[in-house]
Amino acid sequence: GALHKVVSLFERHNINIIEVYHQRVFTKLPAKGLITEIECEARDGGQIDRLVENLRAKGYVVELAELA
């Protein structure tokens, strides 16, 4: 449920997801408290900015990390 909602936002913004890391086995946090890492690619920074704005508007905490 929750992961599907996040992934659908990437689809709406036409951003390609390369890898998802979503660990729930060894945590006592509720599903809304989990950290999910999503590696993705986009056409440009503006496309990412719009996705991040949309995610934050829906209550997600977003931290960007760029790969060198």
mmCIF file of N, CA and C in Angstrom:
data_model
loop_
_atom_site.group_PDB
_atom_site.id
_atom_site.type_symbol
_atom_site.label_atom_id
_atom_site.label_comp_id
_atom_site.label_asym_id
_atom_site.label_seq_id
_atom_site.Cartn_x
_atom_site.Cartn_y
_atom_site.Cartn_z
ATOM 1 N N GLY A 1 0.785 -1.197 0.000
ATOM 2 C CA GLY A 1 0.000 0.000 0.000
ATOM 3 C C GLY A 1 0.829 1.264 0.000
ATOM 4 N N ALA A 2 1.616 1.489 1.067
ATOM 5 C CA ALA A 2 2.353 2.751 1.204
ATOM 6 C C ALA A 2 3.435 2.893 0.139
ATOM 7 N N LEU A 3 4.158 1.824 -0.146
ATOM 8 C CA LEU A 3 5.201 1.879 -1.162
ATOM 9 C C LEU A 3 4.587 2.135 -2.538
ATOM 10 N N HIS A 4 3.468 1.523 -2.806
ATOM 11 C CA HIS A 4 2.779 1.732 -4.087
ATOM 12 C C HIS A 4 2.404 3.201 -4.270
ATOM 13 N N LYS A 5 1.949 3.858 -3.218
ATOM 14 C CA LYS A 5 1.577 5.272 -3.304
ATOM 15 C C LYS A 5 2.777 6.132 -3.684
ATOM 16 N N VAL A 6 3.930 5.845 -3.096
ATOM 17 C CA VAL A 6 5.136 6.614 -3.410
ATOM 18 C C VAL A 6 5.567 6.350 -4.855
ATOM 19 N N VAL A 7 5.596 5.104 -5.251
ATOM 20 C CA VAL A 7 6.027 4.739 -6.602
ATOM 21 C C VAL A 7 5.110 5.373 -7.648
ATOM 22 N N SER A 8 3.833 5.449 -7.360
ATOM 23 C CA SER A 8 2.903 6.036 -8.327
ATOM 24 C C SER A 8 3.196 7.520 -8.557
ATOM 25 N N LEU A 9 3.734 8.210 -7.556
ATOM 26 C CA LEU A 9 4.117 9.612 -7.749
ATOM 27 C C LEU A 9 5.297 9.729 -8.709
ATOM 28 N N PHE A 10 6.231 8.801 -8.625
ATOM 29 C CA PHE A 10 7.355 8.787 -9.562
ATOM 30 C C PHE A 10 6.813 8.586 -10.987
ATOM 31 N N GLU A 11 5.853 7.693 -11.134
ATOM 32 C CA GLU A 11 5.272 7.430 -12.448
ATOM 33 C C GLU A 11 4.582 8.676 -12.998
ATOM 34 N N ARG A 12 3.834 9.377 -12.158
ATOM 35 C CA ARG A 12 3.135 10.588 -12.603
ATOM 36 C C ARG A 12 4.095 11.664 -13.089
ATOM 37 N N HIS A 13 5.287 11.672 -12.529
ATOM 38 C CA HIS A 13 6.288 12.668 -12.916
ATOM 39 C C HIS A 13 7.245 12.135 -13.982
ATOM 40 N N ASN A 14 6.950 10.951 -14.510
ATOM 41 C CA ASN A 14 7.769 10.317 -15.558
ATOM 42 C C ASN A 14 9.231 10.171 -15.155
ATOM 43 N N ILE A 15 9.447 9.783 -13.906
ATOM 44 C CA ILE A 15 10.797 9.573 -13.396
ATOM 45 C C ILE A 15 11.039 8.074 -13.286
ATOM 46 N N ASN A 16 12.150 7.629 -13.843
ATOM 47 C CA ASN A 16 12.489 6.217 -13.890
ATOM 48 C C ASN A 16 13.095 5.767 -12.555
ATOM 49 N N ILE A 17 12.520 4.744 -11.948
ATOM 50 C CA ILE A 17 13.063 4.169 -10.719
ATOM 51 C C ILE A 17 14.047 3.076 -11.107
ATOM 52 N N ILE A 18 15.265 3.191 -10.598
ATOM 53 C CA ILE A 18 16.309 2.222 -10.890
ATOM 54 C C ILE A 18 16.374 1.154 -9.809
ATOM 55 N N GLU A 19 16.258 1.589 -8.548
ATOM 56 C CA GLU A 19 16.361 0.647 -7.427
ATOM 57 C C GLU A 19 15.594 1.183 -6.226
ATOM 58 N N VAL A 20 14.984 0.265 -5.477
ATOM 59 C CA VAL A 20 14.258 0.617 -4.252
ATOM 60 C C VAL A 20 14.812 -0.222 -3.116
ATOM 61 N N TYR A 21 15.142 0.443 -1.998
ATOM 62 C CA TYR A 21 15.569 -0.267 -0.798
ATOM 63 C C TYR A 21 14.542 0.052 0.279
ATOM 64 N N HIS A 22 13.824 -0.961 0.727
ATOM 65 C CA HIS A 22 12.716 -0.801 1.667
ATOM 66 C C HIS A 22 12.796 -1.940 2.675
ATOM 67 N N GLN A 23 13.366 -1.676 3.836
ATOM 68 C CA GLN A 23 13.597 -2.723 4.841
ATOM 69 C C GLN A 23 12.564 -2.622 5.960
ATOM 70 N N ARG A 24 11.826 -3.697 6.196
ATOM 71 C CA ARG A 24 10.835 -3.712 7.273
ATOM 72 C C ARG A 24 11.029 -4.871 8.239
ATOM 73 N N VAL A 25 11.948 -5.757 7.983
ATOM 74 C CA VAL A 25 12.070 -6.991 8.764
ATOM 75 C C VAL A 25 12.563 -6.741 10.189
ATOM 76 N N PHE A 26 13.613 -5.948 10.356
ATOM 77 C CA PHE A 26 14.242 -5.805 11.667
ATOM 78 C C PHE A 26 13.996 -4.450 12.316
ATOM 79 N N THR A 27 12.839 -3.899 12.133
ATOM 80 C CA THR A 27 12.525 -2.606 12.729
ATOM 81 C C THR A 27 11.235 -2.694 13.535
ATOM 82 N N LYS A 28 11.133 -1.863 14.528
ATOM 83 C CA LYS A 28 9.905 -1.788 15.327
ATOM 84 C C LYS A 28 9.094 -0.558 14.952
ATOM 85 N N LEU A 29 9.573 0.184 13.952
ATOM 86 C CA LEU A 29 8.857 1.371 13.510
ATOM 87 C C LEU A 29 7.601 0.978 12.741
ATOM 88 N N PRO A 30 6.549 1.780 12.848
ATOM 89 C CA PRO A 30 5.369 1.514 12.026
ATOM 90 C C PRO A 30 5.700 1.814 10.563
ATOM 91 N N ALA A 31 4.864 1.355 9.650
ATOM 92 C CA ALA A 31 5.122 1.536 8.212
ATOM 93 C C ALA A 31 5.361 2.998 7.855
ATOM 94 N N LYS A 32 4.647 3.919 8.496
ATOM 95 C CA LYS A 32 4.820 5.337 8.189
ATOM 96 C C LYS A 32 6.136 5.880 8.736
ATOM 97 N N GLY A 33 6.820 5.146 9.588
ATOM 98 C CA GLY A 33 8.068 5.602 10.157
ATOM 99 C C GLY A 33 9.292 5.038 9.472
ATOM 100 N N LEU A 34 9.101 4.289 8.415
ATOM 101 C CA LEU A 34 10.218 3.636 7.744
ATOM 102 C C LEU A 34 10.937 4.571 6.779
ATOM 103 N N ILE A 35 12.182 4.230 6.525
ATOM 104 C CA ILE A 35 12.971 4.959 5.542
ATOM 105 C C ILE A 35 13.070 4.092 4.299
ATOM 106 N N THR A 36 12.760 4.674 3.186
ATOM 107 C CA THR A 36 12.859 3.990 1.905
ATOM 108 C C THR A 36 13.815 4.771 1.028
ATOM 109 N N GLU A 37 14.799 4.087 0.472
ATOM 110 C CA GLU A 37 15.733 4.724 -0.448
ATOM 111 C C GLU A 37 15.328 4.360 -1.867
ATOM 112 N N ILE A 38 15.187 5.383 -2.708
ATOM 113 C CA ILE A 38 14.793 5.157 -4.095
ATOM 114 C C ILE A 38 15.818 5.815 -4.997
ATOM 115 N N GLU A 39 16.499 4.993 -5.769
ATOM 116 C CA GLU A 39 17.439 5.509 -6.757
ATOM 117 C C GLU A 39 16.675 5.695 -8.059
ATOM 118 N N CYS A 40 16.801 6.889 -8.632
ATOM 119 C CA CYS A 40 16.018 7.182 -9.826
ATOM 120 C C CYS A 40 16.810 8.042 -10.800
ATOM 121 N N GLU A 41 16.239 8.206 -11.994
ATOM 122 C CA GLU A 41 16.842 9.089 -12.985
ATOM 123 C C GLU A 41 15.744 9.912 -13.634
ATOM 124 N N ALA A 42 16.122 11.162 -13.960
ATOM 125 C CA ALA A 42 15.162 12.083 -14.558
ATOM 126 C C ALA A 42 15.840 12.844 -15.688
ATOM 127 N N ARG A 43 15.036 13.554 -16.467
ATOM 128 C CA ARG A 43 15.574 14.334 -17.574
ATOM 129 C C ARG A 43 16.437 15.494 -17.093
ATOM 130 N N ASP A 44 15.991 16.144 -15.996
ATOM 131 C CA ASP A 44 16.711 17.312 -15.497
ATOM 132 C C ASP A 44 16.332 17.576 -14.040
ATOM 133 N N GLY A 45 17.011 18.556 -13.445
ATOM 134 C CA GLY A 45 16.764 18.885 -12.047
ATOM 135 C C GLY A 45 15.362 19.396 -11.780
ATOM 136 N N GLY A 46 14.789 20.079 -12.752
ATOM 137 C CA GLY A 46 13.427 20.587 -12.582
ATOM 138 C C GLY A 46 12.417 19.479 -12.402
ATOM 139 N N GLN A 47 12.617 18.388 -13.110
ATOM 140 C CA GLN A 47 11.717 17.240 -12.991
ATOM 141 C C GLN A 47 11.797 16.659 -11.578
ATOM 142 N N ILE A 48 13.014 16.561 -11.049
ATOM 143 C CA ILE A 48 13.199 16.069 -9.677
ATOM 144 C C ILE A 48 12.579 17.053 -8.685
ATOM 145 N N ASP A 49 12.800 18.349 -8.902
ATOM 146 C CA ASP A 49 12.243 19.367 -7.999
ATOM 147 C C ASP A 49 10.728 19.255 -7.904
ATOM 148 N N ARG A 50 10.063 19.049 -9.028
ATOM 149 C CA ARG A 50 8.599 18.927 -9.020
ATOM 150 C C ARG A 50 8.146 17.678 -8.266
ATOM 151 N N LEU A 51 8.882 16.568 -8.437
ATOM 152 C CA LEU A 51 8.560 15.345 -7.698
ATOM 153 C C LEU A 51 8.730 15.572 -6.194
ATOM 154 N N VAL A 52 9.859 16.150 -5.810
ATOM 155 C CA VAL A 52 10.135 16.385 -4.389
ATOM 156 C C VAL A 52 9.071 17.302 -3.789
ATOM 157 N N GLU A 53 8.690 18.334 -4.503
ATOM 158 C CA GLU A 53 7.646 19.246 -4.028
ATOM 159 C C GLU A 53 6.344 18.495 -3.814
ATOM 160 N N ASN A 54 6.000 17.620 -4.748
ATOM 161 C CA ASN A 54 4.778 16.837 -4.646
ATOM 162 C C ASN A 54 4.836 15.855 -3.473
ATOM 163 N N LEU A 55 5.975 15.186 -3.299
ATOM 164 C CA LEU A 55 6.140 14.262 -2.170
ATOM 165 C C LEU A 55 6.006 14.994 -0.833
ATOM 166 N N ARG A 56 6.669 16.129 -0.715
ATOM 167 C CA ARG A 56 6.603 16.899 0.540
ATOM 168 C C ARG A 56 5.192 17.410 0.805
ATOM 169 N N ALA A 57 4.487 17.810 -0.244
ATOM 170 C CA ALA A 57 3.104 18.271 -0.085
ATOM 171 C C ALA A 57 2.205 17.160 0.442
ATOM 172 N N LYS A 58 2.581 15.926 0.163
ATOM 173 C CA LYS A 58 1.798 14.776 0.647
ATOM 174 C C LYS A 58 2.285 14.282 2.013
ATOM 175 N N GLY A 59 3.246 15.009 2.610
ATOM 176 C CA GLY A 59 3.675 14.684 3.963
ATOM 177 C C GLY A 59 4.916 13.828 4.082
ATOM 178 N N TYR A 60 5.562 13.510 2.971
ATOM 179 C CA TYR A 60 6.780 12.708 3.025
ATOM 180 C C TYR A 60 7.981 13.600 3.347
ATOM 181 N N VAL A 61 8.930 13.046 4.074
ATOM 182 C CA VAL A 61 10.185 13.726 4.336
ATOM 183 C C VAL A 61 11.158 13.250 3.263
ATOM 184 N N VAL A 62 11.736 14.182 2.528
ATOM 185 C CA VAL A 62 12.599 13.837 1.400
ATOM 186 C C VAL A 62 13.985 14.398 1.630
ATOM 187 N N GLU A 63 14.981 13.539 1.493
ATOM 188 C CA GLU A 63 16.379 13.954 1.545
ATOM 189 C C GLU A 63 17.023 13.498 0.246
ATOM 190 N N LEU A 64 17.643 14.434 -0.462
ATOM 191 C CA LEU A 64 18.255 14.104 -1.747
ATOM 192 C C LEU A 64 19.717 13.709 -1.544
ATOM 193 N N ALA A 65 20.135 12.753 -2.325
ATOM 194 C CA ALA A 65 21.536 12.338 -2.340
ATOM 195 C C ALA A 65 21.929 12.141 -3.789
ATOM 196 N N GLU A 66 23.002 12.784 -4.199
ATOM 197 C CA GLU A 66 23.468 12.629 -5.576
ATOM 198 C C GLU A 66 24.626 11.662 -5.619
ATOM 199 N N LEU A 67 24.622 10.820 -6.618
ATOM 200 C CA LEU A 67 25.717 9.877 -6.804
ATOM 201 C C LEU A 67 26.771 10.521 -7.684
ATOM 202 N N ALA A 68 28.003 10.342 -7.323
ATOM 203 C CA ALA A 68 29.089 10.941 -8.120
ATOM 204 C C ALA A 68 29.383 10.127 -9.338
#
